[in-house]
Amino acid sequence: MTNALNTEGMSLQIVHRRRWGAWLLGAATLIVVSTMILAAVRAQIMDLEVFYRYLFDGQIMRGAFNAVVLGTLALIISAIIGLMLALMRVSGNPILASVSAVYVYFFRGTPMLIQLLFWFNAFPIMFPDLYISIPFTDVVLIDQRMTTVITPFIAALAGLSLAEGAYMSEIIRGGIMAVDDGQRSAARALGMTHNQVLRKIVIPQAGRIIIPASGNQYIMLLKSTSLASAIGYLELLRITTDIYSANFRVVELLAVSAFWYLLMTAFATALQTTLEKLFPQR
Amino acid sequence: MIFMTNTSEKPTLPAVIANAVSKYFGSLQVLKNVSFTVQPGEVVALLGPSGAGKSTMLRCINHLEKIDGGQVSVHGELIGYQRQGDRLMEMSDKRISEQRTTVGMVFQSFNLFRHMTVLENIITAPMMVHKREKAEAIAQAHALLQKVGLPDKASFYPSQLSGGQQQRVAIARALAMEPEVLLLDEPTSALDPELSHEVIGTIKTLADEGRTMLITTHEMAIARGFSDRVIFMVDGEVAEDVPAKQFFESPQHERSRQFLAQMEN
Ligand SMILES: Nc1ncnc2c1ncn2[C@@H]1O[C@H](COP(=O)(O)OP(=O)(O)OP(=O)(O)O)[C@@H](O)[C@H]1O
Ligand SMILES: [Mg+2]
């Protein structure tokens, strides 16, 4: 019998099952992809020289930099907004919880582009003057036309952060709810106050659940900065379209901007991976 | 007007008094006028069929659950409420948290903080709540790990330990707060018989030291082995409250006899 237990004490070499199916599928995929690349090269879909010329163009790079600044600031602000909304939602206070729910419904339920257009175009019409003074004194802190305060950058940052805050609050709330109730009970039983439990137990544990999803949101935000082109903020897409509407090198310039977006995404992914390693799932 | 009981004057006060405690979950009354007393140094087994309200009763003792009637006191101090005239006003979160430090709790599912090492699990609360120096807390943690038989596991994460080891760390974590009473809710139910054994051993050591403990369990080795007294609960009521020997040798109630028959096999 060949499958009887080997009791003769000799060591037999172990051979793992080969995965022929996976190899075949991989080879087929390689063939399809390389055919497509060859076809693209033969058809000369773009002028590589023009592509390289614009790849590290000063304006393009400034646009990419502006996009990263906008996306990153929006992520930070939206995380703060999201944390507050999530804590309101789970606070057990019905008023705070419903305010939070309505916020999420509004900001998640309307397109981001509309929100950006709102902050830049509609808001200054609704409130033409920004006037802030210290009550009961003559000291005026700000007295300006709203249109001068709401620059394209401010409108884009407000729009992206407020909308993204709604998504972040749902992610953070999910993370908080995923923390086992027993962890809270144990911490309370040891005499920690509500806030200490939140700080020391709930948020660190929720963080491990929140980080991967937030990395995803960061990538989405970096790409969503292109929406700000609609309100004239000089980010990557706006600069790209400005250049190609003058020289008609549409394919090359769009490829250049795609390259920079991919680079940003790679950066965000690396950041997420680092954070996940810093806070391993236990 | 505020009445407070001074604990320092009367060292022989009962460790725990539950006086006519009642508790509802929605319209379901889970505890119905439950009264009992635990004396200092006593080991009391809280027994009863599933759903009798044992866990809920334990959680009421450190105000993890709010009670709807009656009072609970630990060493003479009213837990969770303070008397103002003829009313009991719920205390602030901070005061209740302070009171909880006098009552240690061990859970069926261990509930070790999974993002912390064993050492961090033990020192966090003493440092945060008792404001103990880090070096002192660490020294104490090592002594406690020695006591529960896990001197070499300080830097492990809970997920790297067996259930029995996790439960012994949980006991060490509770002891680190130097509680006057230890509540154990089914400390061995999540464990294989073999792993139960080591945890039972640890609990027995504590009993021999004269610790005050209130334990819910289905484990004969605890209930019959070294408990002084049995409180038998059915449907949110105390059906029997007798010395352990008496409960096992001559149970008074039909439900007790049924329960014992089930427990024995
Ligand atoms: N958070 C809760 N919300 C609603 N009902 C609850 C809650 N916790 C417990 N109960 C109910 O209260 C009753 C008593 O539950 P408890 O957990 O105290 O019983 P137990 O005696 O510990 O049972 P077991 O031996 O199964 O652990 C049960 O009917 C249970 O369904
Ligand atoms: Mg229970």
XYZ file of C-alpha atoms and ligand atoms in Angstrom:
579
model
C 0.000 0.000 0.000
C 1.512 3.315 -1.050
C -0.541 5.589 1.174
C 0.012 3.670 4.359
C 1.853 5.451 7.162
C 5.601 5.236 6.628
C 6.875 3.533 9.711
C 10.286 2.529 8.419
C 11.898 5.681 9.765
C 13.318 6.902 6.455
C 12.670 10.507 5.495
C 10.557 10.899 2.377
C 10.737 14.009 0.241
C 7.551 16.093 0.297
C 6.281 17.317 -3.089
C 3.580 19.974 -3.010
C 0.812 19.924 -5.568
C 1.639 22.062 -8.640
C -0.862 24.716 -9.562
C -0.902 24.277 -13.323
C -4.167 26.201 -13.736
C -2.733 29.335 -12.112
C 0.380 29.172 -14.304
C -1.696 28.864 -17.496
C -3.938 31.763 -16.525
C -0.884 33.921 -15.764
C 0.716 33.138 -19.112
C -2.495 33.938 -20.994
C -2.817 37.258 -19.174
C 0.789 38.193 -20.019
C 0.156 37.512 -23.693
C -2.988 39.672 -23.779
C -1.310 42.582 -21.962
C 1.849 42.558 -24.096
C -0.258 42.422 -27.278
C -2.102 45.532 -26.159
C 1.130 47.384 -25.348
C 2.644 46.424 -28.707
C -0.490 47.610 -30.504
C -0.300 50.921 -28.645
C 3.354 51.419 -29.574
C 2.695 50.575 -33.245
C -0.246 52.956 -33.435
C 1.987 55.688 -31.906
C -0.735 56.738 -29.454
C 1.403 59.558 -28.170
C 4.568 61.494 -28.758
C 6.840 60.320 -25.943
C 9.140 63.301 -26.409
C 6.300 65.707 -25.610
C 5.328 63.480 -22.672
C 8.837 63.659 -21.192
C 9.080 67.410 -21.828
C 5.986 68.089 -19.707
C 6.554 65.389 -17.119
C 8.785 67.594 -14.963
C 7.470 70.925 -16.188
C 7.510 73.554 -13.419
C 3.823 74.404 -13.708
C 2.784 70.757 -13.761
C 4.855 70.038 -10.675
C 3.384 73.010 -8.863
C -0.080 71.724 -9.766
C 0.777 68.315 -8.359
C 2.176 69.937 -5.218
C -1.003 72.009 -4.778
C -3.083 68.854 -5.164
C -1.096 67.057 -2.467
C -1.366 70.032 -0.098
C -5.106 70.347 -0.668
C -5.754 66.604 -0.382
C -3.621 66.178 2.729
C -5.050 69.176 4.582
C -8.551 68.003 3.665
C -7.785 64.542 5.046
C -6.563 65.965 8.363
C -9.512 68.328 8.770
C -12.004 65.669 7.708
C -10.536 63.210 10.220
C -11.133 65.752 13.012
C -14.660 66.480 11.787
C -15.272 62.761 11.370
C -14.085 61.940 14.885
C -16.376 64.583 16.370
C -19.349 63.399 14.313
C -18.689 59.766 15.219
C -18.432 60.537 18.942
C -21.664 62.554 18.700
C -23.328 59.635 16.957
C -22.368 57.068 19.600
C -22.750 59.460 22.556
C -26.217 58.173 23.427
C -27.447 61.782 23.415
C -30.370 61.776 20.956
C -29.914 65.410 19.892
C -26.181 65.073 19.187
C -26.757 61.746 17.451
C -29.418 63.101 15.121
C -27.434 66.243 14.284
C -24.576 63.961 13.320
C -26.833 61.670 11.278
C -28.371 64.579 9.385
C -24.914 66.026 8.672
C -23.759 62.723 7.237
C -26.911 62.407 5.159
C -26.479 65.869 3.617
C -22.768 65.873 2.957
C -22.598 62.305 1.773
C -25.807 62.565 -0.205
C -24.857 65.466 -2.509
C -22.097 65.358 -5.134
C -18.785 66.821 -4.001
C -18.610 68.950 -7.156
C -21.903 70.635 -6.226
C -20.574 71.291 -2.724
C -17.422 72.917 -4.104
C -19.446 75.089 -6.455
C -21.701 75.979 -3.528
C -18.872 77.188 -1.272
C -17.193 79.142 -4.049
C -20.167 80.596 -5.920
C -23.338 80.369 -3.831
C -22.051 81.010 -0.315
C -20.645 84.527 -1.052
C -23.989 85.453 -2.642
C -25.876 84.290 0.447
C -23.490 86.068 2.841
C -21.856 88.921 0.931
C -19.959 90.382 3.885
C -17.866 88.745 6.543
C -17.966 90.898 9.647
C -16.611 89.689 12.964
C -16.208 91.954 15.985
C -15.694 91.413 19.666
C -19.122 91.763 21.290
C -19.776 94.945 23.345
C -16.662 96.661 21.992
C -15.756 98.591 18.869
C -12.970 96.192 18.015
C -13.512 94.800 14.540
C -11.590 91.618 13.795
C -12.645 91.050 10.212
C -14.676 93.213 7.883
C -14.339 92.051 4.321
C -16.242 91.072 1.230
C -16.922 87.337 1.335
C -15.593 86.967 -2.207
C -12.129 88.068 -1.075
C -12.141 85.656 1.874
C -13.390 82.636 -0.063
C -10.529 82.019 -2.447
C -10.650 78.975 -4.717
C -8.290 77.253 -2.256
C -10.471 78.001 0.777
C -13.626 76.919 -1.041
C -11.995 73.719 -2.269
C -10.562 72.920 1.164
C -13.909 73.586 2.870
C -15.825 71.592 0.283
C -13.548 68.569 0.333
C -13.103 68.534 4.135
C -16.766 68.928 5.001
C -17.871 66.275 2.511
C -15.073 63.900 3.404
C -15.827 64.453 7.113
C -19.128 62.658 6.548
C -17.380 59.614 5.073
C -14.698 59.651 7.757
C -17.309 59.771 10.522
C -18.883 56.597 9.177
C -15.489 54.891 9.009
C -14.574 55.994 12.536
C -17.992 55.031 13.871
C -17.586 51.604 12.313
C -14.194 51.293 13.975
C -15.541 52.327 17.372
C -18.446 49.903 17.133
C -16.123 47.095 16.123
C -14.344 47.338 19.478
C -15.653 44.486 21.611
C -17.908 45.640 24.437
C -15.984 43.408 26.845
C -12.943 45.674 26.374
C -14.968 48.629 27.616
C -16.449 46.674 30.526
C -13.000 45.517 31.600
C -11.607 49.042 31.480
C -14.575 50.486 33.363
C -14.275 47.735 35.982
C -10.659 48.785 36.547
C -11.845 52.258 37.439
C -11.108 54.138 34.243
C -13.408 57.063 33.528
C -15.437 57.288 30.357
C -12.830 59.542 28.725
C -9.910 57.386 29.800
C -11.591 54.324 28.281
C -12.113 56.226 25.048
C -8.529 57.488 24.906
C -6.661 54.452 26.090
C -8.784 51.526 24.884
C -11.426 52.373 22.309
C -9.611 54.803 20.018
C -6.330 52.817 19.796
C -8.249 49.653 18.976
C -10.587 51.394 16.562
C -7.520 52.983 14.927
C -6.353 49.632 13.688
C -9.636 49.201 11.894
C -9.810 52.811 10.704
C -6.319 53.109 9.154
C -6.796 50.887 6.071
C -10.116 52.504 5.193
C -8.624 55.975 5.733
C -5.782 55.165 3.357
C -8.422 54.478 0.758
C -10.117 57.790 1.523
C -6.790 59.632 1.242
C -6.295 58.230 -2.254
C -9.823 59.220 -3.168
C -9.286 62.734 -1.772
C -6.018 63.217 -3.667
C -7.865 62.416 -6.877
C -10.910 64.456 -5.846
C -8.716 67.566 -5.695
C -9.184 67.570 -9.480
C -12.758 68.709 -8.797
C -11.265 72.024 -7.643
C -10.360 72.736 -11.278
C -14.045 73.634 -11.712
C -13.662 76.624 -9.376
C -10.336 77.786 -10.799
C -7.923 76.436 -8.218
C -4.576 75.826 -9.902
C -4.219 72.155 -9.161
C -2.855 69.498 -11.480
C -5.857 68.921 -13.722
C -6.549 72.637 -14.160
C -2.972 73.310 -15.215
C -3.003 70.309 -17.534
C -6.154 71.397 -19.328
C -4.884 74.999 -19.528
C -1.724 73.794 -21.251
C -3.384 71.429 -23.702
C -6.045 73.909 -24.701
C -3.158 76.078 -25.934
C -1.026 73.396 -27.622
C -3.599 70.625 -28.329
C -1.253 67.899 -26.959
C -4.221 66.361 -25.187
C -3.023 62.756 -24.977
C 0.483 63.547 -23.720
C -0.673 66.046 -21.106
C -3.415 63.832 -19.741
C -0.854 61.037 -19.531
C 1.484 63.377 -17.631
C -1.192 64.250 -15.104
C -2.188 60.584 -14.763
C 1.475 59.848 -13.975
C 1.493 62.388 -11.145
C -1.800 61.133 -9.730
C -0.375 57.607 -9.756
C 2.706 58.880 -7.921
C 0.511 60.515 -5.278
C -1.452 57.301 -4.902
C 1.764 55.343 -4.468
C 2.791 57.801 -1.739
C -0.563 57.418 0.029
C -0.368 53.637 -0.215
C 3.152 53.610 1.230
C 2.002 55.853 4.084
C -0.923 53.524 4.798
C 1.325 50.457 4.780
C 3.739 52.141 7.199
C 0.926 53.093 9.560
C -0.517 49.584 9.433
C 2.880 48.226 10.418
C 3.160 50.733 13.250
C -0.218 49.635 14.594
C -0.442 45.906 13.883
C -3.721 44.081 14.239
C -3.633 41.992 17.374
C -27.688 67.221 53.110
C -25.314 64.393 52.329
C -24.926 61.228 54.356
C -21.780 59.252 53.823
C -20.649 56.214 55.686
C -17.160 56.315 57.019
C -15.479 53.008 56.245
C -12.337 53.487 58.306
C -14.097 53.350 61.655
C -15.662 49.929 61.270
C -13.231 47.400 59.815
C -15.642 44.518 60.299
C -18.326 45.847 57.967
C -19.598 43.293 55.445
C -17.591 43.271 52.217
C -20.694 43.361 50.033
C -24.299 44.005 50.879
C -27.001 43.696 48.256
C -30.218 45.001 49.705
C -33.448 44.358 47.786
C -31.742 44.972 44.447
C -33.996 45.044 41.449
C -33.095 45.512 37.841
C -35.051 45.690 34.614
C -33.997 45.269 31.018
C -36.859 47.065 29.310
C -39.973 45.451 30.756
C -38.168 42.267 31.809
C -37.352 42.184 35.504
C -34.030 40.393 35.729
C -33.372 40.910 39.453
C -36.243 40.788 41.901
C -35.430 42.103 45.382
C -32.135 40.294 45.598
C -30.555 40.527 49.044
C -27.416 38.916 50.382
C -24.298 39.703 52.345
C -20.701 38.692 51.747
C -18.407 38.875 54.763
C -14.733 39.812 54.445
C -12.630 36.757 53.599
C -15.610 34.755 52.418
C -15.692 32.879 49.123
C -19.252 32.782 47.857
C -20.401 30.774 44.838
C -23.313 32.368 43.002
C -25.041 29.492 41.255
C -28.157 29.108 39.173
C -29.469 28.101 35.786
C -28.720 30.138 32.672
C -30.600 33.426 32.601
C -31.074 33.502 36.377
C -29.432 36.932 36.533
C -26.085 35.956 38.059
C -23.917 37.979 35.669
C -26.268 40.918 35.946
C -26.058 40.770 39.751
C -22.253 40.812 39.621
C -22.259 43.736 37.201
C -24.576 45.653 39.514
C -22.055 45.373 42.335
C -19.575 47.627 40.548
C -22.258 49.648 38.801
C -21.475 48.330 35.337
C -25.247 47.969 35.288
C -27.480 50.563 36.894
C -29.934 49.216 39.414
C -33.581 50.236 39.450
C -34.265 49.577 43.113
C -32.528 48.707 46.374
C -28.905 49.421 47.246
C -25.501 47.857 46.876
C -22.698 48.682 49.242
C -19.085 47.601 49.440
C -17.427 47.869 52.843
C -20.255 50.077 53.938
C -19.985 52.518 51.067
C -23.029 52.869 48.848
C -22.062 52.065 45.257
C -23.082 54.381 42.445
C -25.435 56.567 44.414
C -25.315 58.980 47.278
C -28.125 59.694 49.572
C -29.628 63.164 49.498
C -32.536 63.416 51.913
C -34.779 60.507 51.043
C -33.428 60.074 47.534
C -30.478 58.250 46.014
C -28.717 60.421 43.452
C -26.450 58.779 40.900
C -22.834 59.861 41.379
C -20.543 61.480 38.836
C -18.627 59.281 36.425
C -15.429 60.141 38.288
C -16.739 59.122 41.715
C -18.188 55.862 40.400
C -14.892 55.096 38.679
C -13.093 55.594 41.990
C -15.501 53.244 43.716
C -14.941 50.579 41.073
C -11.284 50.373 42.037
C -12.341 48.669 45.274
C -14.071 45.900 43.315
C -12.044 43.748 40.933
C -13.750 41.902 38.126
C -12.784 38.873 36.049
C -14.819 38.029 32.961
C -15.751 34.802 31.237
C -14.127 36.001 28.015
C -11.016 37.385 29.782
C -11.304 40.768 28.022
C -7.595 41.495 28.097
C -6.810 44.696 26.191
C -5.727 43.164 22.944
C -3.601 46.076 21.762
C -1.449 45.913 24.881
C 1.152 43.471 26.112
C 0.540 41.483 29.268
C 2.640 43.974 31.237
C 0.776 46.972 29.805
C -2.518 45.263 30.565
C -1.535 45.060 34.213
C 0.146 48.447 34.756
C -2.178 50.725 32.770
C -4.972 51.085 35.301
C -2.729 51.405 38.401
C -0.775 54.168 36.660
C -3.799 55.947 35.219
C -6.217 55.561 38.071
C -4.048 55.176 41.175
C -1.337 57.465 39.704
C 1.292 54.938 40.610
C 4.906 55.420 39.492
C 5.765 53.385 36.410
C 8.686 51.546 38.008
C 6.572 50.653 41.015
C 3.705 49.454 38.818
C 6.064 47.306 36.772
C 7.587 45.740 39.870
C 4.129 44.967 41.187
C 3.081 43.504 37.818
C 6.054 41.165 37.782
C 5.255 40.025 41.311
C 1.647 39.343 40.290
C 2.702 37.441 37.172
C 4.931 35.335 39.383
C 1.971 34.683 41.636
C -0.302 33.504 38.804
C 2.501 31.382 37.417
C 3.346 33.389 34.287
C 6.618 35.123 35.135
C 7.966 34.911 31.566
C 4.944 36.229 29.649
C 5.162 39.967 30.416
C 5.987 41.021 26.865
C 3.467 38.747 25.149
C 0.273 39.966 23.513
C -2.984 38.340 24.638
C -3.401 36.672 21.238
C -0.143 34.825 21.863
C -1.433 33.201 25.062
C -3.696 30.243 25.709
C -7.118 30.883 27.224
C -5.983 29.709 30.626
C -2.958 31.982 30.530
C -5.115 34.914 29.424
C -7.489 34.340 32.307
C -4.632 34.235 34.807
C -3.319 37.527 33.404
C -6.826 38.934 33.773
C -6.782 37.892 37.428
C -3.382 39.547 37.880
C -4.707 42.688 36.202
C -7.652 42.817 38.602
C -5.401 42.230 41.618
C -3.077 45.059 40.560
C -5.750 47.540 41.644
C -5.672 45.997 45.103
C -9.443 45.532 45.282
C -11.202 44.597 48.483
C -13.583 42.265 46.707
C -13.053 40.157 43.608
C -15.986 39.292 41.344
C -15.441 36.401 38.950
C -18.063 35.758 36.282
C -17.729 32.195 34.965
C -13.926 32.433 35.028
C -13.443 28.951 33.573
C -16.439 28.493 31.265
C -14.561 29.441 28.111
C -11.768 26.972 28.835
C -11.083 23.310 28.153
C -11.083 21.151 31.284
C -7.292 21.039 31.247
C -6.894 24.809 31.015
C -9.653 25.312 33.595
C -7.498 23.422 35.982
C -4.713 26.003 36.106
C -7.187 28.865 36.537
C -9.007 27.028 39.313
C -5.627 26.564 40.982
C -4.970 30.294 40.852
C -8.410 31.096 42.284
C -7.893 28.562 45.042
C -4.619 30.261 46.002
C -6.518 33.529 46.363
C -9.159 31.810 48.481
C -6.475 30.395 50.738
C -5.043 33.890 51.164
C -8.378 34.959 52.551
C -9.512 37.101 49.639
C -13.149 38.033 49.486
C -14.601 36.558 46.322
C -17.992 36.238 44.699
C -17.881 33.708 41.884
C -20.491 32.598 39.386
C -19.535 29.208 38.045
C -20.623 25.839 36.794
C -17.390 24.354 38.058
C -17.809 21.847 40.863
C -14.155 22.147 41.800
C -14.817 25.771 42.741
C -18.364 25.636 44.095
C -17.942 22.493 46.098
C -14.165 22.507 46.380
C -13.471 25.712 48.257
C -16.526 27.955 48.475
C -17.745 28.807 51.938
C -21.270 29.559 50.897
C -23.646 29.105 47.987
C -26.208 31.607 46.838
C -28.564 29.864 44.452
C -30.542 32.120 42.109
C -33.515 31.256 39.943
C -35.415 33.707 37.734
C -33.875 36.764 39.323
C -34.529 35.661 42.887
C -32.370 34.165 45.608
C -33.741 30.665 46.196
C -31.144 29.471 48.672
C -28.360 31.122 50.617
C -26.646 28.442 52.692
C -23.199 27.100 53.614
C -21.711 25.268 50.622
C -21.605 21.920 52.405
C -25.293 22.133 53.181
C -26.219 23.111 49.622
C -24.487 20.126 48.113
C -25.522 17.608 50.741
C -29.105 18.572 51.365
C -30.450 21.042 48.801
C -33.776 22.435 49.939
C -35.407 23.379 46.680
C -36.606 21.287 43.796
C -34.735 23.646 41.404
C -31.539 23.240 43.414
C -31.788 19.465 43.145
C -32.387 19.658 39.377
C -29.494 22.026 39.030
C -27.172 19.805 41.034
C -28.154 16.755 39.037
C -27.196 18.633 35.850
C -24.026 20.030 37.327
C -22.765 16.676 38.405
C -22.680 15.165 34.928
N -27.879 43.912 28.159
C -29.021 43.196 28.267
N -30.132 43.619 27.651
C -31.298 42.917 27.757
N -31.438 41.788 28.454
C -30.358 41.317 29.084
C -29.090 41.985 29.026
N -28.197 41.276 29.751
C -28.865 40.222 30.240
N -30.166 40.240 29.861
C -31.202 39.263 30.241
O -31.208 39.210 31.635
C -31.417 37.884 32.078
C -30.304 37.496 33.027
O -29.086 37.465 32.328
P -27.707 37.101 33.005
O -26.666 37.204 31.986
O -27.546 37.904 34.234
O -27.941 35.581 33.393
P -26.914 34.532 33.985
O -27.538 34.008 35.208
O -25.577 35.146 34.087
O -26.924 33.407 32.887
P -25.723 32.504 32.316
O -25.546 31.381 33.261
O -26.241 32.046 30.990
O -24.521 33.391 32.194
C -31.489 37.019 30.847
O -32.847 36.789 30.557
C -30.868 37.867 29.776
O -31.442 37.594 28.538
Mg -23.714 34.857 33.107
